[in-house]
Amino acid sequence: MPKARKSQISLLDTPYYHCISRCVRRAFLCGEENGKSFEHRRQWVEDRIHILSEVFAIDICAYAVMSNHTHVVLHVAKDKADALTTEEVIQRWHRLYKGTLLTRSYTSSKLRSGLNETQIKTVEATAEVWRKRLFDISWFMRALNEYIARAANKEDDCTGHFWEGRFKSQALLDESALAACMAYVDLNPVRAKIAKTPETSDYTSIKYRINAARVGKTPKRLMPFAGNPTQNMPKGLPFTLPEYLQLIDTTGRYIHPNKRGKVEHLHPTILERLNIEHEQWLTLTTQFESCFKHAAGKVIHLEKYAFNQQQQWVQGRQNAKRLLG
């Protein structure tokens, strides 16, 4: 029996998660089928991810929009949600949903003065429910997938399920798992042979980052790189942008079918720091989903996660020992 989603997300263990959604219908999310193109739907997904990054207290680390599935690597920023005022919570929620008559009145300076104490307390209680949803991955994925499903169903003039009933999630328990998963996601189009290089991989976070870097900017809708790898999960991805780009470039050259074995085995700084061998790294960045189930990380972190989740055995122990040490 599948594990309850709320029990898979454990902020006690990690704020980082890899989520995958797959289409259940034969029709593609994007791509072409029977002479009809669905490519414009990729932009729908990317735009929606960017919008949700501004509403939820959840940072986007990486994403890739593929022909029949999507990948997102997320960072739950509970402290960001906790710091929001009641009005800020309501304003964020109203960007996606209508809210209630009382919450709409509360955000209007003209109407708020007419609310009595009981009504204000009701608004505050409602806002606290929404605050929790703003750092809830299930609500984030719901806001993403429901929106795309309705738009696609309307365009296809049909009803019914568009996505599989549940999105798949993997807890990323340490820097090694996070780096490998981000590379796995960012290099999806290269691995699928629909892009030759990371910078030409449309509708991916790596292209979005590169385009921003080219003009000397940091992408506003993605979690920034913070560096400082000695700190325990700093606010920001625990690598530098140059390190990550070098890692992606080198890995992409290795896995590209026309370039396999043609690039000298250089050791990027990040691989040296994470103590991952090249063959292990290639396995991680090409088979990440099959290597781990609900959580990914070194054995010590998987054991702690299993204990916190009250699991009787440690899933993925052998792969973690073989690939991450």
mmCIF file of C-alpha atoms in Angstrom:
data_model
loop_
_atom_site.group_PDB
_atom_site.id
_atom_site.type_symbol
_atom_site.label_atom_id
_atom_site.label_comp_id
_atom_site.label_asym_id
_atom_site.label_seq_id
_atom_site.Cartn_x
_atom_site.Cartn_y
_atom_site.Cartn_z
ATOM 1 C CA MET A 1 0.000 0.000 0.000
ATOM 2 C CA PRO A 2 1.397 3.453 -0.900
ATOM 3 C CA LYS A 3 2.618 5.499 2.008
ATOM 4 C CA ALA A 4 0.565 8.551 3.016
ATOM 5 C CA ARG A 5 1.977 11.675 1.398
ATOM 6 C CA LYS A 6 2.080 13.640 4.666
ATOM 7 C CA SER A 7 4.237 10.943 6.237
ATOM 8 C CA GLN A 8 6.691 10.994 3.322
ATOM 9 C CA ILE A 9 7.384 14.707 3.814
ATOM 10 C CA SER A 10 9.439 15.065 6.989
ATOM 11 C CA LEU A 11 10.923 18.513 7.593
ATOM 12 C CA LEU A 12 12.669 17.042 10.625
ATOM 13 C CA ASP A 13 14.888 15.090 8.210
ATOM 14 C CA THR A 14 15.257 17.516 5.293
ATOM 15 C CA PRO A 15 13.599 20.510 3.617
ATOM 16 C CA TYR A 16 14.620 19.248 0.117
ATOM 17 C CA TYR A 17 12.352 17.056 -2.031
ATOM 18 C CA HIS A 18 12.255 15.762 -5.608
ATOM 19 C CA CYS A 19 8.725 15.493 -7.029
ATOM 20 C CA ILE A 20 7.693 13.810 -10.274
ATOM 21 C CA SER A 21 4.279 13.967 -11.966
ATOM 22 C CA ARG A 22 3.407 11.723 -14.918
ATOM 23 C CA CYS A 23 0.506 11.879 -17.358
ATOM 24 C CA VAL A 24 -1.996 9.062 -17.077
ATOM 25 C CA ARG A 25 -3.635 9.687 -20.445
ATOM 26 C CA ARG A 26 -2.140 8.443 -23.666
ATOM 27 C CA ALA A 27 -2.057 12.020 -24.921
ATOM 28 C CA PHE A 28 1.185 13.791 -24.161
ATOM 29 C CA LEU A 29 1.602 16.692 -21.816
ATOM 30 C CA CYS A 30 3.763 18.239 -24.532
ATOM 31 C CA GLY A 31 5.497 17.052 -27.692
ATOM 32 C CA GLU A 32 3.626 15.976 -30.829
ATOM 33 C CA GLU A 33 1.112 13.208 -31.443
ATOM 34 C CA ASN A 34 -0.836 12.316 -34.591
ATOM 35 C CA GLY A 35 0.371 15.459 -36.306
ATOM 36 C CA LYS A 36 -0.817 17.745 -33.487
ATOM 37 C CA SER A 37 1.670 19.734 -31.448
ATOM 38 C CA PHE A 38 1.348 20.183 -27.697
ATOM 39 C CA GLU A 39 4.656 21.976 -27.273
ATOM 40 C CA HIS A 40 3.028 25.186 -26.064
ATOM 41 C CA ARG A 41 2.015 23.347 -22.891
ATOM 42 C CA ARG A 42 5.629 23.314 -21.761
ATOM 43 C CA GLN A 43 5.369 27.071 -21.363
ATOM 44 C CA TRP A 44 2.183 26.628 -19.325
ATOM 45 C CA VAL A 45 4.040 24.442 -16.853
ATOM 46 C CA GLU A 46 7.126 26.649 -16.607
ATOM 47 C CA ASP A 47 5.029 29.795 -16.155
ATOM 48 C CA ARG A 48 2.954 28.109 -13.464
ATOM 49 C CA ILE A 49 6.061 26.939 -11.582
ATOM 50 C CA HIS A 50 7.379 30.507 -11.624
ATOM 51 C CA ILE A 51 4.090 31.904 -10.338
ATOM 52 C CA LEU A 52 3.876 29.342 -7.535
ATOM 53 C CA SER A 53 7.424 30.173 -6.461
ATOM 54 C CA GLU A 54 6.216 33.690 -5.666
ATOM 55 C CA VAL A 55 3.135 32.515 -3.758
ATOM 56 C CA PHE A 56 4.322 29.521 -1.731
ATOM 57 C CA ALA A 57 7.041 29.504 0.910
ATOM 58 C CA ILE A 58 8.687 26.820 -1.187
ATOM 59 C CA ASP A 59 11.837 27.492 -3.198
ATOM 60 C CA ILE A 60 12.436 26.001 -6.640
ATOM 61 C CA CYS A 61 15.870 24.369 -6.852
ATOM 62 C CA ALA A 62 15.481 22.712 -10.254
ATOM 63 C CA TYR A 63 12.811 21.708 -12.769
ATOM 64 C CA ALA A 64 12.414 20.094 -16.176
ATOM 65 C CA VAL A 65 9.273 19.877 -18.309
ATOM 66 C CA MET A 66 9.347 16.700 -20.399
ATOM 67 C CA SER A 67 6.921 15.258 -22.966
ATOM 68 C CA ASN A 68 4.804 13.240 -20.548
ATOM 69 C CA HIS A 69 6.105 14.149 -17.092
ATOM 70 C CA THR A 70 7.584 16.948 -15.014
ATOM 71 C CA HIS A 71 10.349 17.116 -12.416
ATOM 72 C CA VAL A 72 10.712 19.702 -9.660
ATOM 73 C CA VAL A 73 13.256 19.840 -6.854
ATOM 74 C CA LEU A 74 11.787 21.855 -3.986
ATOM 75 C CA HIS A 75 13.025 23.420 -0.757
ATOM 76 C CA VAL A 76 10.445 23.980 1.976
ATOM 77 C CA ALA A 77 11.032 27.345 3.686
ATOM 78 C CA LYS A 78 8.777 27.035 6.727
ATOM 79 C CA ASP A 79 10.491 29.967 8.433
ATOM 80 C CA LYS A 80 9.502 32.167 5.501
ATOM 81 C CA ALA A 81 5.843 31.208 5.930
ATOM 82 C CA ASP A 82 6.015 31.738 9.705
ATOM 83 C CA ALA A 83 7.350 35.272 9.191
ATOM 84 C CA LEU A 84 4.405 36.368 7.012
ATOM 85 C CA THR A 85 1.764 38.633 8.500
ATOM 86 C CA THR A 86 -1.893 37.620 8.361
ATOM 87 C CA GLU A 87 -2.504 40.067 5.515
ATOM 88 C CA GLU A 88 0.513 38.778 3.549
ATOM 89 C CA VAL A 89 -0.714 35.204 3.883
ATOM 90 C CA ILE A 90 -4.152 36.178 2.614
ATOM 91 C CA GLN A 91 -2.752 38.209 -0.274
ATOM 92 C CA ARG A 92 -0.609 35.283 -1.387
ATOM 93 C CA TRP A 93 -3.489 32.842 -1.177
ATOM 94 C CA HIS A 94 -5.771 35.179 -3.119
ATOM 95 C CA ARG A 95 -3.337 35.084 -6.052
ATOM 96 C CA LEU A 96 -4.421 31.472 -6.594
ATOM 97 C CA TYR A 97 -7.840 31.149 -5.006
ATOM 98 C CA LYS A 98 -10.831 33.421 -4.342
ATOM 99 C CA GLY A 99 -10.724 33.020 -0.585
ATOM 100 C CA THR A 100 -13.786 33.901 1.492
ATOM 101 C CA LEU A 101 -15.985 36.954 1.723
ATOM 102 C CA LEU A 102 -14.384 37.828 5.062
ATOM 103 C CA THR A 103 -10.786 37.453 3.813
ATOM 104 C CA ARG A 104 -11.572 39.595 0.778
ATOM 105 C CA SER A 105 -13.054 42.228 3.066
ATOM 106 C CA TYR A 106 -9.989 42.047 5.334
ATOM 107 C CA THR A 107 -7.634 42.952 2.476
ATOM 108 C CA SER A 108 -9.737 45.983 1.551
ATOM 109 C CA SER A 109 -8.904 49.061 3.607
ATOM 110 C CA LYS A 110 -12.446 50.339 3.136
ATOM 111 C CA LEU A 111 -14.175 47.128 4.196
ATOM 112 C CA ARG A 112 -11.820 46.008 6.974
ATOM 113 C CA SER A 113 -13.028 48.734 9.342
ATOM 114 C CA GLY A 114 -16.507 47.231 9.160
ATOM 115 C CA LEU A 115 -15.420 43.831 10.488
ATOM 116 C CA ASN A 116 -16.166 43.081 14.118
ATOM 117 C CA GLU A 117 -13.837 41.262 16.532
ATOM 118 C CA THR A 118 -15.388 37.833 15.918
ATOM 119 C CA GLN A 119 -15.064 38.213 12.151
ATOM 120 C CA ILE A 120 -11.434 39.287 12.461
ATOM 121 C CA LYS A 121 -10.667 36.251 14.616
ATOM 122 C CA THR A 122 -12.315 34.068 11.961
ATOM 123 C CA VAL A 123 -10.121 35.653 9.306
ATOM 124 C CA GLU A 124 -7.006 35.082 11.408
ATOM 125 C CA ALA A 125 -7.932 31.424 11.948
ATOM 126 C CA THR A 126 -8.488 30.974 8.218
ATOM 127 C CA ALA A 127 -5.144 32.616 7.488
ATOM 128 C CA GLU A 128 -3.390 30.179 9.832
ATOM 129 C CA VAL A 129 -4.801 27.277 7.829
ATOM 130 C CA TRP A 130 -3.557 28.887 4.614
ATOM 131 C CA ARG A 131 -0.163 29.641 6.200
ATOM 132 C CA LYS A 132 0.397 25.905 6.726
ATOM 133 C CA ARG A 133 -0.611 25.223 3.152
ATOM 134 C CA LEU A 134 1.933 27.748 1.875
ATOM 135 C CA PHE A 135 4.781 25.447 2.953
ATOM 136 C CA ASP A 136 2.955 22.206 2.120
ATOM 137 C CA ILE A 137 4.439 20.365 -0.889
ATOM 138 C CA SER A 138 1.150 18.545 -1.529
ATOM 139 C CA TRP A 139 -0.648 21.860 -1.902
ATOM 140 C CA PHE A 140 2.129 23.180 -4.141
ATOM 141 C CA MET A 141 1.840 20.159 -6.452
ATOM 142 C CA ARG A 142 -1.934 20.394 -6.367
ATOM 143 C CA ALA A 143 -1.815 24.051 -7.428
ATOM 144 C CA LEU A 144 0.542 23.100 -10.257
ATOM 145 C CA ASN A 145 -1.089 19.934 -11.544
ATOM 146 C CA GLU A 146 -4.754 20.899 -11.238
ATOM 147 C CA TYR A 147 -4.158 24.103 -13.174
ATOM 148 C CA ILE A 148 -2.377 22.284 -16.033
ATOM 149 C CA ALA A 149 -4.917 19.444 -16.092
ATOM 150 C CA ARG A 150 -7.857 21.813 -16.420
ATOM 151 C CA ALA A 151 -6.191 23.820 -19.168
ATOM 152 C CA ALA A 152 -5.232 20.653 -21.079
ATOM 153 C CA ASN A 153 -8.685 19.088 -20.671
ATOM 154 C CA LYS A 154 -10.290 22.278 -21.939
ATOM 155 C CA GLU A 155 -8.009 22.336 -24.959
ATOM 156 C CA ASP A 156 -8.586 18.622 -25.646
ATOM 157 C CA ASP A 157 -12.332 19.036 -25.067
ATOM 158 C CA CYS A 158 -12.467 16.122 -22.658
ATOM 159 C CA THR A 159 -12.770 15.296 -18.980
ATOM 160 C CA GLY A 160 -11.118 12.843 -16.621
ATOM 161 C CA HIS A 161 -7.727 12.372 -15.049
ATOM 162 C CA PHE A 162 -4.782 13.984 -16.776
ATOM 163 C CA TRP A 163 -2.099 13.052 -14.222
ATOM 164 C CA GLU A 164 -1.496 9.890 -12.278
ATOM 165 C CA GLY A 165 -3.401 10.045 -9.008
ATOM 166 C CA ARG A 166 -0.347 10.849 -6.877
ATOM 167 C CA PHE A 167 2.892 12.586 -7.589
ATOM 168 C CA LYS A 168 6.029 10.721 -6.562
ATOM 169 C CA SER A 169 8.312 12.342 -3.992
ATOM 170 C CA GLN A 170 11.839 11.614 -2.817
ATOM 171 C CA ALA A 171 13.427 13.154 0.281
ATOM 172 C CA LEU A 172 16.946 14.456 -0.441
ATOM 173 C CA LEU A 173 18.769 13.948 2.826
ATOM 174 C CA ASP A 174 22.200 15.499 2.184
ATOM 175 C CA GLU A 175 24.286 17.588 -0.234
ATOM 176 C CA SER A 176 25.302 14.555 -2.278
ATOM 177 C CA ALA A 177 21.704 13.533 -2.932
ATOM 178 C CA LEU A 178 20.678 17.129 -3.628
ATOM 179 C CA ALA A 179 23.488 17.710 -6.159
ATOM 180 C CA ALA A 180 22.886 14.394 -7.915
ATOM 181 C CA CYS A 181 19.132 14.923 -8.112
ATOM 182 C CA MET A 182 19.440 18.478 -9.430
ATOM 183 C CA ALA A 183 21.868 17.300 -12.110
ATOM 184 C CA TYR A 184 19.534 14.399 -12.933
ATOM 185 C CA VAL A 185 16.630 16.819 -13.403
ATOM 186 C CA ASP A 186 18.542 19.518 -15.294
ATOM 187 C CA LEU A 187 20.052 16.982 -17.710
ATOM 188 C CA ASN A 188 16.774 15.200 -18.493
ATOM 189 C CA PRO A 189 16.425 16.743 -21.994
ATOM 190 C CA VAL A 190 20.067 15.958 -22.848
ATOM 191 C CA ARG A 191 19.656 12.392 -21.667
ATOM 192 C CA ALA A 192 16.401 12.070 -23.651
ATOM 193 C CA LYS A 193 18.195 13.383 -26.795
ATOM 194 C CA ILE A 194 15.840 16.332 -27.235
ATOM 195 C CA ALA A 195 18.595 18.871 -26.468
ATOM 196 C CA LYS A 196 22.283 18.834 -27.306
ATOM 197 C CA THR A 197 23.496 20.990 -24.435
ATOM 198 C CA PRO A 198 22.143 22.237 -21.076
ATOM 199 C CA GLU A 199 21.931 25.828 -22.333
ATOM 200 C CA THR A 200 19.641 24.738 -25.196
ATOM 201 C CA SER A 201 17.406 22.613 -22.950
ATOM 202 C CA ASP A 202 14.147 24.521 -23.171
ATOM 203 C CA TYR A 203 11.850 24.704 -20.145
ATOM 204 C CA THR A 204 14.489 23.685 -17.620
ATOM 205 C CA SER A 205 15.902 25.459 -14.608
ATOM 206 C CA ILE A 206 19.463 25.136 -15.932
ATOM 207 C CA LYS A 207 18.636 27.146 -19.062
ATOM 208 C CA TYR A 208 16.794 29.699 -16.942
ATOM 209 C CA ARG A 209 19.846 30.055 -14.676
ATOM 210 C CA ILE A 210 22.266 30.292 -17.603
ATOM 211 C CA ASN A 211 20.192 32.960 -19.376
ATOM 212 C CA ALA A 212 20.170 35.038 -16.185
ATOM 213 C CA ALA A 213 23.913 34.522 -15.633
ATOM 214 C CA ARG A 214 24.665 35.718 -19.155
ATOM 215 C CA VAL A 215 23.333 39.162 -18.260
ATOM 216 C CA GLY A 216 24.853 39.157 -14.777
ATOM 217 C CA LYS A 217 21.641 38.444 -12.893
ATOM 218 C CA THR A 218 20.330 35.864 -10.437
ATOM 219 C CA PRO A 219 17.002 34.284 -11.451
ATOM 220 C CA LYS A 220 14.341 35.630 -9.105
ATOM 221 C CA ARG A 221 12.148 32.548 -9.206
ATOM 222 C CA LEU A 222 14.825 29.983 -8.362
ATOM 223 C CA MET A 223 16.606 29.274 -5.104
ATOM 224 C CA PRO A 224 20.006 30.998 -5.265
ATOM 225 C CA PHE A 225 23.372 29.318 -4.824
ATOM 226 C CA ALA A 226 24.864 30.225 -1.454
ATOM 227 C CA GLY A 227 28.124 28.276 -1.385
ATOM 228 C CA ASN A 228 29.574 27.906 2.144
ATOM 229 C CA PRO A 229 29.486 24.109 2.022
ATOM 230 C CA THR A 230 30.843 23.849 5.575
ATOM 231 C CA GLN A 231 27.585 25.170 6.966
ATOM 232 C CA ASN A 232 24.735 22.764 7.643
ATOM 233 C CA MET A 233 22.244 23.449 4.849
ATOM 234 C CA PRO A 234 22.626 27.252 4.569
ATOM 235 C CA LYS A 235 19.865 29.485 3.231
ATOM 236 C CA GLY A 236 20.529 28.897 -0.411
ATOM 237 C CA LEU A 237 21.819 25.917 -2.333
ATOM 238 C CA PRO A 238 25.054 24.657 -0.746
ATOM 239 C CA PHE A 239 27.153 25.095 -3.901
ATOM 240 C CA THR A 240 28.355 28.008 -6.007
ATOM 241 C CA LEU A 241 26.948 28.693 -9.468
ATOM 242 C CA PRO A 242 30.323 28.173 -11.241
ATOM 243 C CA GLU A 243 30.746 24.819 -9.465
ATOM 244 C CA TYR A 244 27.286 23.670 -10.449
ATOM 245 C CA LEU A 245 27.608 24.787 -14.071
ATOM 246 C CA GLN A 246 30.951 22.992 -14.338
ATOM 247 C CA LEU A 247 29.382 19.898 -12.834
ATOM 248 C CA ILE A 248 26.453 19.990 -15.278
ATOM 249 C CA ASP A 249 28.715 20.622 -18.266
ATOM 250 C CA THR A 250 31.094 17.779 -17.450
ATOM 251 C CA THR A 251 28.301 15.343 -16.603
ATOM 252 C CA GLY A 252 26.379 16.283 -19.740
ATOM 253 C CA ARG A 253 29.380 15.512 -21.915
ATOM 254 C CA TYR A 254 29.724 12.084 -20.356
ATOM 255 C CA ILE A 255 26.108 11.017 -20.737
ATOM 256 C CA HIS A 256 25.542 12.428 -24.229
ATOM 257 C CA PRO A 257 25.297 9.433 -26.601
ATOM 258 C CA ASN A 258 27.567 11.045 -29.205
ATOM 259 C CA LYS A 259 30.212 12.083 -26.687
ATOM 260 C CA ARG A 260 30.436 9.157 -24.269
ATOM 261 C CA GLY A 261 34.043 8.440 -23.385
ATOM 262 C CA LYS A 262 35.418 11.336 -25.451
ATOM 263 C CA VAL A 263 35.972 13.772 -22.598
ATOM 264 C CA GLU A 264 38.932 13.501 -20.288
ATOM 265 C CA HIS A 265 38.002 12.409 -16.754
ATOM 266 C CA LEU A 266 38.305 15.734 -14.959
ATOM 267 C CA HIS A 267 37.203 16.034 -11.345
ATOM 268 C CA PRO A 268 34.993 19.087 -10.750
ATOM 269 C CA THR A 269 35.459 20.716 -7.359
ATOM 270 C CA ILE A 270 32.011 19.712 -6.180
ATOM 271 C CA LEU A 271 32.644 16.027 -6.875
ATOM 272 C CA GLU A 272 35.898 16.142 -4.974
ATOM 273 C CA ARG A 273 34.168 17.760 -2.021
ATOM 274 C CA LEU A 274 31.284 15.277 -1.994
ATOM 275 C CA ASN A 275 33.717 12.368 -2.434
ATOM 276 C CA ILE A 276 31.786 10.751 -5.284
ATOM 277 C CA GLU A 277 33.614 8.752 -7.964
ATOM 278 C CA HIS A 278 32.806 9.412 -11.619
ATOM 279 C CA GLU A 279 31.189 6.042 -12.331
ATOM 280 C CA GLN A 280 29.024 6.443 -9.232
ATOM 281 C CA TRP A 281 28.128 9.964 -10.284
ATOM 282 C CA LEU A 282 27.066 8.849 -13.762
ATOM 283 C CA THR A 283 24.813 6.196 -12.257
ATOM 284 C CA LEU A 284 23.221 8.750 -9.945
ATOM 285 C CA THR A 285 22.625 11.366 -12.643
ATOM 286 C CA THR A 286 21.155 8.915 -15.155
ATOM 287 C CA GLN A 287 19.254 6.501 -12.898
ATOM 288 C CA PHE A 288 18.360 8.591 -9.834
ATOM 289 C CA GLU A 289 14.673 7.621 -9.698
ATOM 290 C CA SER A 290 15.399 3.898 -9.932
ATOM 291 C CA CYS A 291 18.223 3.999 -7.375
ATOM 292 C CA PHE A 292 16.118 5.442 -4.551
ATOM 293 C CA LYS A 293 12.458 5.287 -3.597
ATOM 294 C CA HIS A 294 11.116 7.639 -0.920
ATOM 295 C CA ALA A 295 14.437 9.105 0.200
ATOM 296 C CA ALA A 296 17.975 9.547 -1.098
ATOM 297 C CA GLY A 297 21.181 10.201 0.802
ATOM 298 C CA LYS A 298 24.111 8.556 2.541
ATOM 299 C CA VAL A 299 23.454 5.470 4.663
ATOM 300 C CA ILE A 300 23.677 7.360 7.965
ATOM 301 C CA HIS A 301 21.023 9.822 6.786
ATOM 302 C CA LEU A 302 18.781 7.069 5.401
ATOM 303 C CA GLU A 303 18.970 5.264 8.746
ATOM 304 C CA LYS A 304 17.971 8.401 10.625
ATOM 305 C CA TYR A 305 15.121 9.035 8.154
ATOM 306 C CA ALA A 306 13.878 5.437 8.539
ATOM 307 C CA PHE A 307 13.942 5.790 12.338
ATOM 308 C CA ASN A 308 12.001 9.065 12.228
ATOM 309 C CA GLN A 309 9.494 7.545 9.794
ATOM 310 C CA GLN A 310 9.159 4.426 11.996
ATOM 311 C CA GLN A 311 10.173 2.184 9.106
ATOM 312 C CA GLN A 312 11.194 -1.380 9.916
ATOM 313 C CA TRP A 313 13.929 -1.421 7.276
ATOM 314 C CA VAL A 314 16.122 1.121 5.509
ATOM 315 C CA GLN A 315 15.063 1.361 1.866
ATOM 316 C CA GLY A 316 17.893 2.063 -0.572
ATOM 317 C CA ARG A 317 20.684 1.151 1.870
ATOM 318 C CA GLN A 318 22.700 -0.853 -0.686
ATOM 319 C CA ASN A 319 22.490 1.805 -3.403
ATOM 320 C CA ALA A 320 23.367 4.516 -0.899
ATOM 321 C CA LYS A 321 26.405 2.556 0.283
ATOM 322 C CA ARG A 322 27.495 1.820 -3.292
ATOM 323 C CA LEU A 323 26.852 5.261 -4.792
ATOM 324 C CA LEU A 324 27.157 7.788 -1.989
ATOM 325 C CA GLY A 325 29.417 6.081 0.535
#
